[in-house]
Amino acid sequence: VSEAAESLDIKARRARARRGEGERLKQEILSATEQLLAETDDFSKISMRMIAERVGVSPPAIYMHFADKDELLFELCEDRFGEFRKVMQEARSSTDDPVGAVRACGRAYVQFALDHPEHYGVLFLSKTEFPTDVTVEELNGYRAFLDLVAAVQRAVDEGRYRDVDPTIAAIGLWTSMHGLVSLLIRAPNFPWPELDVLVDHVLDVQTRGLAVDPKDSQSAG
Amino acid sequence: VSEAAESLDIKARRARARRGEGERLKQEILSATEQLLAETDDFSKISMRMIAERVGVSPPAIYMHFADKDELLFELCEDRFGEFRKVMQEARSSTDDPVGAVRACGRAYVQFALDHPEHYGVLFLSKTEFPTDVTVEELNGYRAFLDLVAAVQRAVDEGRYRDVDPTIAAIGLWTSMHGLVSLLIRAPNFPWPELDVLVDHVLDVQTRGLAVDPKDSQSAG
DNA sequence: TGTACATCAGTGAACGCGCGTTCACTGATGTAC
DNA sequence: TGTACATCAGTGAACGCGCGTTCACTGATGTAC
């Protein structure tokens, strides 16, 4: 394969960056890694050599921008979590109804995961050992979670959800959506029913499960 | 490490099986693989050489009992799913109440997963490519799922759950428990609240979400 | 009871491979005088 | 405007390693006569 590519000059070697433009290669490495993830969906099966070849650069060139393979994964994760957070924010802002906002968020979560299974895998399916000098609070992923807690809090404040701990309820929402998509991705051989039916059911159960108790609904109103 | 073991004779070479006792080694291989999974929790990081060393046998000996590494994983999975199914059955049979049975099942699911994260990982977290000649219906894992569908059906029949599709509801139950434990296992750095509180919440939401509608409860009774 | 032989449960060495990473280097680019 | 030089973005070859698997074999065990 690589022989053919060489002899046919299919993959031209990338033009070398000018001074001060080293950052360009860094971005190219990150996006090449994503491309490869899109194809194999497993970071551990992607080698530094494969990434280098995709970029059109020699393997050691990667080490000018990343200390090692783990650091590359970590930066990729942070970028993806930033994007993920934005998508969730947009979904929530599509409506003023706090319960509807949470539902929209759930739908967008599933959409994001199935549209980008490779991203999703990096974010939630691999066991990530993060650098010890990074605390969980400064991670984009954790910030996205706090956004969800706030959305739940709003629904509680407006009397739409019963008086649950918003952190617990947010974890419940998160884990239920995660469970669905991770099994959809990881167990493709399972005889799944239609996706929309499934997502609707999961969101229905969450909505009903978090709704105010019938007996309390009058005293609360 | 292995040098020290050799020179100190810590790990004696396993006694050779007598004729017709070849099956013994097969079981030893399976249980050694489980031991290793308990330590690393990642099948792809466990090599045939490591398994052979743990058993006290040479690497090629494994190929007398398994065609290749994938077949070893598959047999391990089937054994574990069989055990898993039994645990779920026992949990359900602890009560006559159909809703209680489903709840007990959910609790036992979390317990099983956290007690044996390595098993759980093999069952639900790795992308398993099964041999093409095996159909999903004959897998122990699928049978365990059908048991859950039946339990849900019972709760619907007895008027305890609203009139949901039992397959869809069972998938909802399954995915919500899976989401919880898989994130507990895979994101240990997340600031999780107390486990019992979490499990209670998830089961509460499922129970409330599947309960009969208040407005229908009188006409149904 | 004794012996030749088939069987079976393994062994030991090697295969070719791809991996992450390091090291000494190169050669175009920009800068100082 | 011309040239010596420092810098910077890379390169090419190699390191040592562990992997899954294969192959020719060995030697104890059981069996037939």
Short mmCIF file of C-alpha atoms (C1' of nucleotides) in Angstrom, two decimals:
data_model
loop_
_atom_site.label_atom_id
_atom_site.label_comp_id
_atom_site.label_asym_id
_atom_site.label_seq_id
_atom_site.Cartn_x
_atom_site.Cartn_y
_atom_site.Cartn_z
CA VAL A 1 0.00 0.00 0.00
CA SER A 2 2.63 2.51 1.05
CA GLU A 3 4.84 1.29 -1.78
CA ALA A 4 2.11 1.98 -4.30
CA ALA A 5 1.49 5.37 -2.76
CA GLU A 6 5.17 6.22 -3.05
CA SER A 7 5.68 5.07 -6.60
CA LEU A 8 2.54 6.81 -7.79
CA ASP A 9 3.21 9.94 -5.74
CA ILE A 10 -0.35 9.78 -4.48
CA LYS A 11 0.60 11.11 -1.09
CA ALA A 12 2.95 14.02 -1.56
CA ARG A 13 5.09 14.85 1.37
CA ARG A 14 3.66 17.79 3.19
CA ALA A 15 5.37 21.15 2.60
CA ARG A 16 7.54 22.13 5.53
CA ALA A 17 6.18 24.93 7.71
CA ARG A 18 7.86 28.29 7.68
CA ARG A 19 9.39 29.66 10.84
CA GLY A 20 6.88 30.30 13.57
CA GLU A 21 4.26 28.22 11.83
CA GLY A 22 5.02 25.09 13.82
CA GLU A 23 1.51 25.24 15.29
CA ARG A 24 0.13 24.33 11.87
CA LEU A 25 1.59 20.83 12.02
CA LYS A 26 0.12 20.36 15.49
CA GLN A 27 -3.36 20.98 14.15
CA GLU A 28 -2.73 18.70 11.20
CA ILE A 29 -1.66 15.93 13.56
CA LEU A 30 -4.80 16.34 15.65
CA SER A 31 -7.09 16.25 12.65
CA ALA A 32 -5.29 13.32 11.06
CA THR A 33 -5.69 11.42 14.32
CA GLU A 34 -9.40 12.15 14.22
CA GLN A 35 -9.65 10.91 10.66
CA LEU A 36 -8.00 7.68 11.73
CA LEU A 37 -10.30 7.38 14.73
CA ALA A 38 -13.24 7.79 12.40
CA GLU A 39 -11.97 4.79 10.50
CA THR A 40 -11.00 2.41 13.29
CA ASP A 41 -12.74 3.81 16.35
CA ASP A 42 -10.00 2.61 18.67
CA PHE A 43 -7.14 4.82 19.76
CA SER A 44 -4.97 1.97 20.95
CA LYS A 45 -4.99 0.53 17.43
CA ILE A 46 -3.75 3.78 15.93
CA SER A 47 0.01 4.12 15.91
CA MET A 48 2.20 7.18 15.83
CA ARG A 49 3.53 5.88 12.52
CA MET A 50 0.05 5.78 11.02
CA ILE A 51 -0.64 9.33 12.15
CA ALA A 52 2.67 10.54 10.74
CA GLU A 53 2.02 8.86 7.41
CA ARG A 54 -1.44 10.39 7.18
CA VAL A 55 -0.04 13.86 7.79
CA GLY A 56 2.80 13.24 5.34
CA VAL A 57 5.57 13.65 7.88
CA SER A 58 8.09 11.41 9.64
CA PRO A 59 7.10 9.84 12.96
CA PRO A 60 9.59 11.80 15.10
CA ALA A 61 8.03 15.06 13.88
CA ILE A 62 5.04 14.34 16.13
CA TYR A 63 7.28 14.57 19.16
CA MET A 64 8.01 18.20 18.41
CA HIS A 65 4.42 18.95 19.43
CA PHE A 66 3.42 16.20 21.84
CA ALA A 67 5.53 14.65 24.57
CA ASP A 68 4.08 11.22 23.89
CA LYS A 69 1.04 9.36 22.66
CA ASP A 70 -0.94 9.92 25.85
CA GLU A 71 -0.52 13.68 25.63
CA LEU A 72 -1.81 13.60 22.06
CA LEU A 73 -4.91 11.73 23.22
CA PHE A 74 -5.44 14.12 26.08
CA GLU A 75 -5.35 17.19 23.84
CA LEU A 76 -7.67 15.52 21.39
CA CYS A 77 -10.09 14.80 24.25
CA GLU A 78 -10.06 18.35 25.46
CA ASP A 79 -10.78 19.67 21.98
CA ARG A 80 -13.65 17.22 21.54
CA PHE A 81 -15.15 17.93 24.94
CA GLY A 82 -15.11 21.62 24.09
CA GLU A 83 -17.05 20.91 20.91
CA PHE A 84 -19.37 18.53 22.76
CA ARG A 85 -20.16 21.17 25.36
CA LYS A 86 -21.06 23.67 22.66
CA VAL A 87 -23.42 21.23 20.98
CA MET A 88 -25.19 20.58 24.28
CA GLN A 89 -25.51 24.29 24.98
CA GLU A 90 -27.06 24.93 21.58
CA ALA A 91 -29.54 22.10 22.07
CA ARG A 92 -30.68 23.50 25.41
CA SER A 93 -31.02 27.03 24.14
CA SER A 94 -33.50 25.87 21.48
CA THR A 95 -36.38 26.21 23.94
CA ASP A 96 -37.43 28.17 27.03
CA ASP A 97 -39.14 25.18 28.60
CA PRO A 98 -36.71 23.72 31.16
CA VAL A 99 -38.02 20.18 30.76
CA GLY A 100 -37.93 20.51 27.00
CA ALA A 101 -34.38 21.80 27.25
CA VAL A 102 -33.27 18.69 29.09
CA ARG A 103 -35.02 16.49 26.55
CA ALA A 104 -33.42 18.37 23.65
CA CYS A 105 -30.11 17.91 25.36
CA GLY A 106 -30.65 14.17 25.59
CA ARG A 107 -31.55 13.94 21.93
CA ALA A 108 -28.51 15.95 20.92
CA TYR A 109 -26.35 13.72 23.09
CA VAL A 110 -27.46 10.62 21.21
CA GLN A 111 -27.09 12.42 17.90
CA PHE A 112 -23.57 13.55 18.72
CA ALA A 113 -22.51 10.09 19.87
CA LEU A 114 -23.87 8.30 16.81
CA ASP A 115 -22.65 10.94 14.37
CA HIS A 116 -19.16 10.81 15.83
CA PRO A 117 -18.71 7.39 17.45
CA GLU A 118 -14.97 7.85 17.30
CA HIS A 119 -15.15 11.09 19.28
CA TYR A 120 -17.61 9.55 21.66
CA GLY A 121 -15.31 6.61 22.20
CA VAL A 122 -12.41 8.87 23.05
CA LEU A 123 -14.57 10.86 25.44
CA PHE A 124 -16.48 8.17 27.27
CA LEU A 125 -15.42 4.68 26.33
CA SER A 126 -11.69 4.58 26.84
CA LYS A 127 -10.19 4.55 30.25
CA THR A 128 -8.48 7.88 30.35
CA GLU A 129 -5.55 8.41 32.64
CA PHE A 130 -5.20 12.14 32.73
CA PRO A 131 -2.00 14.00 33.60
CA THR A 132 -1.80 14.34 37.36
CA ASP A 133 -1.37 18.11 37.25
CA VAL A 134 -4.83 18.55 35.73
CA THR A 135 -7.80 18.68 38.08
CA VAL A 136 -11.25 17.50 37.07
CA GLU A 137 -12.73 20.96 37.54
CA GLU A 138 -10.76 22.47 34.69
CA LEU A 139 -11.73 19.81 32.17
CA ASN A 140 -14.19 20.74 29.43
CA GLY A 141 -16.03 17.47 30.01
CA TYR A 142 -16.70 18.33 33.62
CA ARG A 143 -17.83 21.82 32.67
CA ALA A 144 -20.33 20.30 30.25
CA PHE A 145 -21.63 18.17 33.10
CA LEU A 146 -22.04 21.24 35.34
CA ASP A 147 -24.09 22.87 32.56
CA LEU A 148 -26.48 19.92 32.76
CA VAL A 149 -26.70 20.18 36.55
CA ALA A 150 -27.70 23.83 36.12
CA ALA A 151 -30.37 22.89 33.59
CA VAL A 152 -31.82 20.35 36.02
CA GLN A 153 -31.69 22.89 38.84
CA ARG A 154 -33.74 25.25 36.70
CA ALA A 155 -36.43 22.61 36.14
CA VAL A 156 -36.54 21.96 39.87
CA ASP A 157 -36.71 25.68 40.68
CA GLU A 158 -39.61 26.17 38.30
CA GLY A 159 -41.51 23.31 39.92
CA ARG A 160 -41.30 21.05 36.88
CA TYR A 161 -39.15 18.36 38.47
CA ARG A 162 -39.73 17.09 41.97
CA ASP A 163 -37.28 18.10 44.65
CA VAL A 164 -34.36 15.89 43.60
CA ASP A 165 -30.68 16.61 44.15
CA PRO A 166 -29.82 18.19 40.79
CA THR A 167 -26.38 16.59 40.73
CA ILE A 168 -27.83 13.13 41.28
CA ALA A 169 -30.55 13.70 38.70
CA ALA A 170 -28.01 14.99 36.18
CA ILE A 171 -25.90 11.89 36.69
CA GLY A 172 -29.02 9.82 36.15
CA LEU A 173 -29.77 11.58 32.90
CA TRP A 174 -26.20 11.37 31.75
CA THR A 175 -25.77 7.68 32.57
CA SER A 176 -29.05 6.69 30.94
CA MET A 177 -28.12 8.38 27.66
CA HIS A 178 -24.61 7.05 27.88
CA GLY A 179 -25.83 3.52 28.50
CA LEU A 180 -28.00 3.66 25.43
CA VAL A 181 -25.45 4.98 22.99
CA SER A 182 -22.53 3.00 24.31
CA LEU A 183 -24.43 -0.24 23.86
CA LEU A 184 -25.66 0.83 20.43
CA ILE A 185 -22.05 1.44 19.46
CA ARG A 186 -20.48 -1.54 21.16
CA ALA A 187 -23.10 -4.21 20.54
CA PRO A 188 -24.13 -3.64 16.92
CA ASN A 189 -25.11 -7.33 16.62
CA PHE A 190 -27.89 -6.97 19.16
CA PRO A 191 -31.36 -6.92 17.53
CA TRP A 192 -32.10 -3.27 18.30
CA PRO A 193 -35.55 -1.85 17.65
CA GLU A 194 -35.91 1.45 15.83
CA LEU A 195 -33.68 4.14 17.28
CA ASP A 196 -36.29 6.89 17.65
CA VAL A 197 -38.60 4.62 19.60
CA LEU A 198 -35.76 3.77 21.94
CA VAL A 199 -34.65 7.35 22.51
CA ASP A 200 -38.23 8.46 23.07
CA HIS A 201 -38.74 5.74 25.64
CA VAL A 202 -35.56 6.58 27.55
CA LEU A 203 -36.42 10.28 27.60
CA ASP A 204 -40.02 9.51 28.59
CA VAL A 205 -38.93 7.40 31.52
CA GLN A 206 -36.54 10.10 32.69
CA THR A 207 -39.17 12.82 32.31
CA ARG A 208 -41.86 10.83 34.10
CA GLY A 209 -39.40 9.64 36.70
CA LEU A 210 -38.34 13.18 37.55
CA ALA A 211 -41.81 14.71 37.35
CA VAL A 212 -43.49 16.04 40.50
CA ASP A 213 -45.50 13.49 42.46
CA PRO A 214 -49.20 13.61 41.54
CA LYS A 215 -50.19 13.98 45.18
CA ASP A 216 -47.82 16.95 45.64
CA SER A 217 -48.66 18.68 42.39
CA GLN A 218 -51.61 20.58 43.83
CA SER A 219 -49.95 21.78 47.02
CA ALA A 220 -46.97 22.92 44.95
CA GLY A 221 -49.09 24.91 42.46
CA VAL B 1 10.57 -10.47 37.34
CA SER B 2 10.42 -13.74 35.44
CA GLU B 3 14.17 -14.18 36.01
CA ALA B 4 13.67 -13.91 39.74
CA ALA B 5 10.77 -16.32 39.55
CA GLU B 6 12.90 -18.80 37.64
CA SER B 7 15.96 -18.63 39.82
CA LEU B 8 13.92 -18.86 43.00
CA ASP B 9 11.65 -21.54 41.59
CA ILE B 10 8.67 -19.53 42.75
CA LYS B 11 6.57 -20.61 39.79
CA ALA B 12 6.96 -24.34 39.31
CA ARG B 13 6.10 -25.65 35.90
CA ARG B 14 2.67 -27.21 35.94
CA ALA B 15 2.49 -30.99 35.99
CA ARG B 16 1.55 -32.44 32.63
CA ALA B 17 -1.98 -33.80 32.30
CA ARG B 18 -2.51 -37.50 31.94
CA ARG B 19 -4.14 -38.87 28.86
CA GLY B 20 -7.69 -37.76 28.35
CA GLU B 21 -7.26 -34.99 30.91
CA GLY B 22 -6.53 -32.34 28.32
CA GLU B 23 -9.70 -30.52 29.31
CA ARG B 24 -8.04 -29.65 32.62
CA LEU B 25 -5.55 -27.33 30.94
CA LYS B 26 -8.38 -25.63 29.05
CA GLN B 27 -10.05 -24.71 32.33
CA GLU B 28 -6.75 -23.56 33.79
CA ILE B 29 -6.21 -21.31 30.79
CA LEU B 30 -9.66 -19.77 31.16
CA SER B 31 -9.22 -19.10 34.86
CA ALA B 32 -5.69 -17.73 34.42
CA THR B 33 -7.05 -15.36 31.81
CA GLU B 34 -9.68 -14.22 34.26
CA GLN B 35 -7.05 -13.64 36.93
CA LEU B 36 -5.13 -11.48 34.49
CA LEU B 37 -8.26 -9.58 33.52
CA ALA B 38 -8.87 -8.93 37.20
CA GLU B 39 -5.47 -7.28 37.31
CA THR B 40 -5.46 -5.23 34.12
CA ASP B 41 -9.12 -5.07 33.08
CA ASP B 42 -8.24 -4.97 29.40
CA PHE B 43 -8.16 -8.06 27.26
CA SER B 44 -6.14 -6.45 24.50
CA LYS B 45 -3.30 -5.83 26.96
CA ILE B 46 -3.17 -9.47 27.96
CA SER B 47 -0.97 -11.60 25.74
CA MET B 48 -1.01 -15.29 25.05
CA ARG B 49 2.49 -15.39 26.54
CA MET B 50 1.27 -13.87 29.79
CA ILE B 51 -1.55 -16.38 30.02
CA ALA B 52 0.82 -19.26 29.32
CA GLU B 53 3.25 -18.07 31.97
CA ARG B 54 0.48 -17.73 34.53
CA VAL B 55 -0.65 -21.29 33.87
CA GLY B 56 2.92 -22.55 33.92
CA VAL B 57 2.91 -23.81 30.36
CA SER B 58 4.49 -22.83 27.06
CA PRO B 59 2.59 -20.43 24.77
CA PRO B 60 1.91 -22.97 22.00
CA ALA B 61 0.11 -25.20 24.50
CA ILE B 62 -2.79 -22.76 24.44
CA TYR B 63 -3.35 -23.51 20.78
CA MET B 64 -4.18 -27.08 21.61
CA HIS B 65 -7.40 -25.84 23.14
CA PHE B 66 -8.20 -22.58 21.37
CA ALA B 67 -7.81 -21.80 17.69
CA ASP B 68 -6.66 -18.27 18.43
CA LYS B 69 -6.93 -15.42 20.89
CA ASP B 70 -10.40 -14.38 19.74
CA GLU B 71 -11.79 -17.84 20.35
CA LEU B 72 -10.38 -17.78 23.87
CA LEU B 73 -12.14 -14.47 24.52
CA PHE B 74 -15.38 -15.79 23.08
CA GLU B 75 -15.42 -18.86 25.31
CA LEU B 76 -14.58 -16.72 28.32
CA CYS B 77 -17.51 -14.46 27.45
CA GLU B 78 -19.92 -17.32 27.13
CA ASP B 79 -18.89 -18.73 30.51
CA ARG B 80 -19.27 -15.31 32.14
CA PHE B 81 -22.62 -14.62 30.55
CA GLY B 82 -23.82 -17.96 31.85
CA GLU B 83 -22.77 -16.99 35.37
CA PHE B 84 -24.24 -13.53 34.91
CA ARG B 85 -27.57 -14.96 33.87
CA LYS B 86 -27.69 -17.17 36.94
CA VAL B 87 -26.99 -14.22 39.26
CA MET B 88 -29.81 -12.23 37.65
CA GLN B 89 -32.22 -15.15 37.96
CA GLU B 90 -31.42 -15.56 41.65
CA ALA B 91 -31.95 -11.86 42.28
CA ARG B 92 -35.37 -11.93 40.64
CA SER B 93 -36.50 -15.02 42.47
CA SER B 94 -35.89 -13.32 45.82
CA THR B 95 -39.37 -11.80 45.74
CA ASP B 96 -42.86 -12.42 44.36
CA ASP B 97 -43.46 -8.76 43.64
CA PRO B 98 -42.80 -8.22 39.93
CA VAL B 99 -41.69 -4.62 40.39
CA GLY B 100 -39.49 -5.61 43.30
CA ALA B 101 -38.02 -8.38 41.19
CA VAL B 102 -36.95 -5.91 38.51
CA ARG B 103 -35.46 -3.64 41.16
CA ALA B 104 -33.57 -6.52 42.76
CA CYS B 105 -32.31 -7.41 39.34
CA GLY B 106 -31.00 -3.89 38.82
CA ARG B 107 -29.23 -3.92 42.16
CA ALA B 108 -27.66 -7.29 41.46
CA TYR B 109 -26.55 -6.00 38.06
CA VAL B 110 -24.61 -3.14 39.62
CA GLN B 111 -23.23 -5.44 42.29
CA PHE B 112 -22.04 -7.96 39.71
CA ALA B 113 -20.43 -5.30 37.57
CA LEU B 114 -18.57 -3.65 40.42
CA ASP B 115 -17.56 -6.93 42.05
CA HIS B 116 -16.17 -8.21 38.75
CA PRO B 117 -15.25 -5.20 36.63
CA GLU B 118 -13.02 -7.41 34.54
CA HIS B 119 -15.89 -9.75 33.70
CA TYR B 120 -18.16 -6.86 33.08
CA GLY B 121 -15.63 -5.32 30.74
CA VAL B 122 -15.40 -8.50 28.72
CA LEU B 123 -19.18 -8.75 28.55
CA PHE B 124 -20.21 -5.19 27.84
CA LEU B 125 -17.29 -2.85 27.28
CA SER B 126 -15.21 -4.46 24.57
CA LYS B 127 -16.33 -4.54 21.01
CA THR B 128 -16.89 -8.19 20.51
CA GLU B 129 -16.72 -9.65 17.05
CA PHE B 130 -18.31 -13.03 17.46
CA PRO B 131 -17.71 -16.00 15.17
CA THR B 132 -20.03 -15.72 12.20
CA ASP B 133 -21.50 -19.18 12.71
CA VAL B 134 -22.97 -18.20 16.06
CA THR B 135 -26.34 -16.45 16.08
CA VAL B 136 -27.31 -13.96 18.72
CA GLU B 137 -30.22 -16.15 19.89
CA GLU B 138 -27.96 -18.89 21.17
CA LEU B 139 -25.75 -16.60 23.22
CA ASN B 140 -26.09 -16.74 26.99
CA GLY B 141 -26.04 -12.95 27.08
CA TYR B 142 -29.07 -12.71 24.86
CA ARG B 143 -30.88 -15.33 26.91
CA ALA B 144 -30.24 -13.26 30.04
CA PHE B 145 -31.80 -10.31 28.25
CA LEU B 146 -34.88 -12.36 27.32
CA ASP B 147 -35.27 -13.26 31.00
CA LEU B 148 -35.50 -9.55 31.77
CA VAL B 149 -38.07 -9.00 29.03
CA ALA B 150 -40.18 -11.75 30.62
CA ALA B 151 -39.87 -10.11 34.05
CA VAL B 152 -41.05 -6.80 32.60
CA GLN B 153 -43.90 -8.54 30.80
CA ARG B 154 -45.02 -9.96 34.13
CA ALA B 155 -45.12 -6.51 35.72
CA VAL B 156 -47.16 -5.24 32.77
CA ASP B 157 -49.54 -8.20 32.92
CA GLU B 158 -50.15 -7.68 36.60
CA GLY B 159 -50.94 -4.02 35.98
CA ARG B 160 -47.91 -2.71 37.81
CA TYR B 161 -46.23 -1.13 34.79
CA ARG B 162 -48.13 0.86 32.23
CA ASP B 163 -48.69 -0.70 28.84
CA VAL B 164 -45.16 -0.39 27.49
CA ASP B 165 -43.50 -2.67 24.95
CA PRO B 166 -41.66 -5.03 27.29
CA THR B 167 -38.68 -5.32 24.96
CA ILE B 168 -38.28 -1.56 24.80
CA ALA B 169 -38.71 -1.22 28.55
CA ALA B 170 -36.19 -3.98 29.19
CA ILE B 171 -33.67 -2.24 26.93
CA GLY B 172 -34.33 0.95 28.89
CA LEU B 173 -33.66 -0.80 32.18
CA TRP B 174 -30.61 -2.53 30.85
CA THR B 175 -29.07 0.58 29.30
CA SER B 176 -29.67 2.72 32.38
CA MET B 177 -27.91 0.24 34.65
CA HIS B 178 -25.18 -0.25 32.10
CA GLY B 179 -24.64 3.47 31.73
CA LEU B 180 -24.21 3.85 35.45
CA VAL B 181 -21.73 1.05 36.02
CA SER B 182 -19.76 1.60 32.87
CA LEU B 183 -19.12 5.20 33.78
CA LEU B 184 -18.33 4.27 37.37
CA ILE B 185 -15.74 1.84 36.05
CA ARG B 186 -14.37 3.96 33.23
CA ALA B 187 -14.35 7.41 34.84
CA PRO B 188 -13.07 6.76 38.35
CA ASN B 189 -11.75 10.33 38.53
CA PHE B 190 -15.23 11.81 38.33
CA PRO B 191 -16.44 13.12 41.72
CA TRP B 192 -19.14 10.47 42.21
CA PRO B 193 -21.59 10.81 45.07
CA GLU B 194 -22.28 7.81 47.29
CA LEU B 195 -23.06 4.69 45.29
CA ASP B 196 -26.26 3.65 47.08
CA VAL B 197 -27.81 7.06 46.58
CA LEU B 198 -27.04 6.83 42.89
CA VAL B 199 -28.40 3.34 42.41
CA ASP B 200 -31.55 4.18 44.36
CA HIS B 201 -32.10 7.22 42.20
CA VAL B 202 -31.67 5.33 38.95
CA LEU B 203 -34.03 2.56 40.09
CA ASP B 204 -36.55 5.12 41.37
CA VAL B 205 -36.62 6.95 38.07
CA GLN B 206 -37.12 3.68 36.19
CA THR B 207 -39.85 2.53 38.57
CA ARG B 208 -41.70 5.85 38.47
CA GLY B 209 -41.17 6.17 34.75
CA LEU B 210 -42.70 2.76 34.08
CA ALA B 211 -45.51 3.06 36.63
CA VAL B 212 -49.11 3.28 35.45
CA ASP B 213 -50.34 6.80 34.68
CA PRO B 214 -52.19 8.34 37.65
CA LYS B 215 -55.20 9.16 35.48
CA ASP B 216 -55.40 5.57 34.20
CA SER B 217 -54.81 3.86 37.51
CA GLN B 218 -58.47 3.90 38.54
CA SER B 219 -59.93 2.69 35.26
CA ALA B 220 -57.31 -0.07 35.19
CA GLY B 221 -58.06 -1.24 38.74
"C1'" DT C 1 5.27 -60.35 32.42
"C1'" DG C 2 7.85 -57.96 28.53
"C1'" DT C 3 8.38 -55.15 24.69
"C1'" DA C 4 7.41 -52.55 20.41
"C1'" DC C 5 4.64 -49.00 19.12
"C1'" DA C 6 1.03 -45.34 18.60
"C1'" DT C 7 -0.73 -41.55 20.91
"C1'" DC C 8 -1.00 -37.41 23.20
"C1'" DA C 9 0.28 -33.38 25.97
"C1'" DG C 10 2.99 -30.75 25.62
"C1'" DT C 11 8.13 -27.91 24.48
"C1'" DG C 12 11.75 -24.68 22.42
"C1'" DA C 13 13.11 -21.94 19.01
"C1'" DA C 14 11.99 -19.15 15.61
"C1'" DC C 15 9.01 -16.47 11.98
"C1'" DG C 16 7.95 -11.71 10.68
"C1'" DC C 17 5.84 -7.80 12.33
"C1'" DG C 18 4.71 -3.26 14.16
"C1'" DC C 19 5.26 -0.66 18.05
"C1'" DG C 20 6.84 3.99 20.84
"C1'" DT C 21 10.65 6.49 21.13
"C1'" DT C 22 15.54 8.34 20.64
"C1'" DC C 23 19.46 10.23 18.41
"C1'" DA C 24 22.46 12.36 15.43
"C1'" DC C 25 21.76 14.79 11.41
"C1'" DT C 26 20.21 18.19 7.51
"C1'" DG C 27 18.98 21.88 4.94
"C1'" DA C 28 15.92 25.75 4.18
"C1'" DT C 29 14.85 30.10 6.49
"C1'" DG C 30 15.66 34.24 8.52
"C1'" DT C 31 19.10 37.64 10.77
"C1'" DA C 32 23.22 40.48 11.98
"C1'" DC C 33 26.85 42.83 10.29
"C1'" DT D 1 23.55 44.16 -1.57
"C1'" DG D 2 26.41 40.11 0.23
"C1'" DT D 3 27.73 36.73 3.37
"C1'" DA D 4 28.48 34.18 7.72
"C1'" DC D 5 25.81 32.22 11.04
"C1'" DA D 6 22.09 30.74 14.32
"C1'" DT D 7 17.71 28.78 14.33
"C1'" DC D 8 14.12 25.85 13.48
"C1'" DA D 9 11.24 22.27 11.31
"C1'" DG D 10 11.87 18.66 10.33
"C1'" DT D 11 14.40 13.54 8.53
"C1'" DG D 12 16.33 8.63 8.46
"C1'" DA D 13 17.92 5.00 10.73
"C1'" DA D 14 17.97 2.54 14.53
"C1'" DC D 15 17.02 1.00 19.61
"C1'" DG D 16 14.85 -2.82 22.11
"C1'" DC D 17 10.64 -4.84 22.83
"C1'" DG D 18 6.61 -7.86 22.91
"C1'" DC D 19 3.36 -9.65 20.04
"C1'" DG D 20 0.42 -13.92 17.78
"C1'" DT D 21 1.42 -17.85 15.70
"C1'" DT D 22 3.92 -21.91 13.46
"C1'" DC D 23 6.82 -25.80 13.18
"C1'" DA D 24 9.50 -29.63 14.04
"C1'" DC D 25 10.36 -32.08 18.05
"C1'" DT D 26 10.15 -34.92 22.60
"C1'" DG D 27 9.19 -37.92 26.02
"C1'" DA D 28 5.90 -39.83 29.21
"C1'" DT D 29 1.69 -42.62 28.92
"C1'" DG D 30 -1.06 -46.22 27.67
"C1'" DT D 31 -1.98 -50.40 24.51
"C1'" DA D 32 -1.57 -54.63 21.59
"C1'" DC D 33 0.60 -58.71 21.11
#
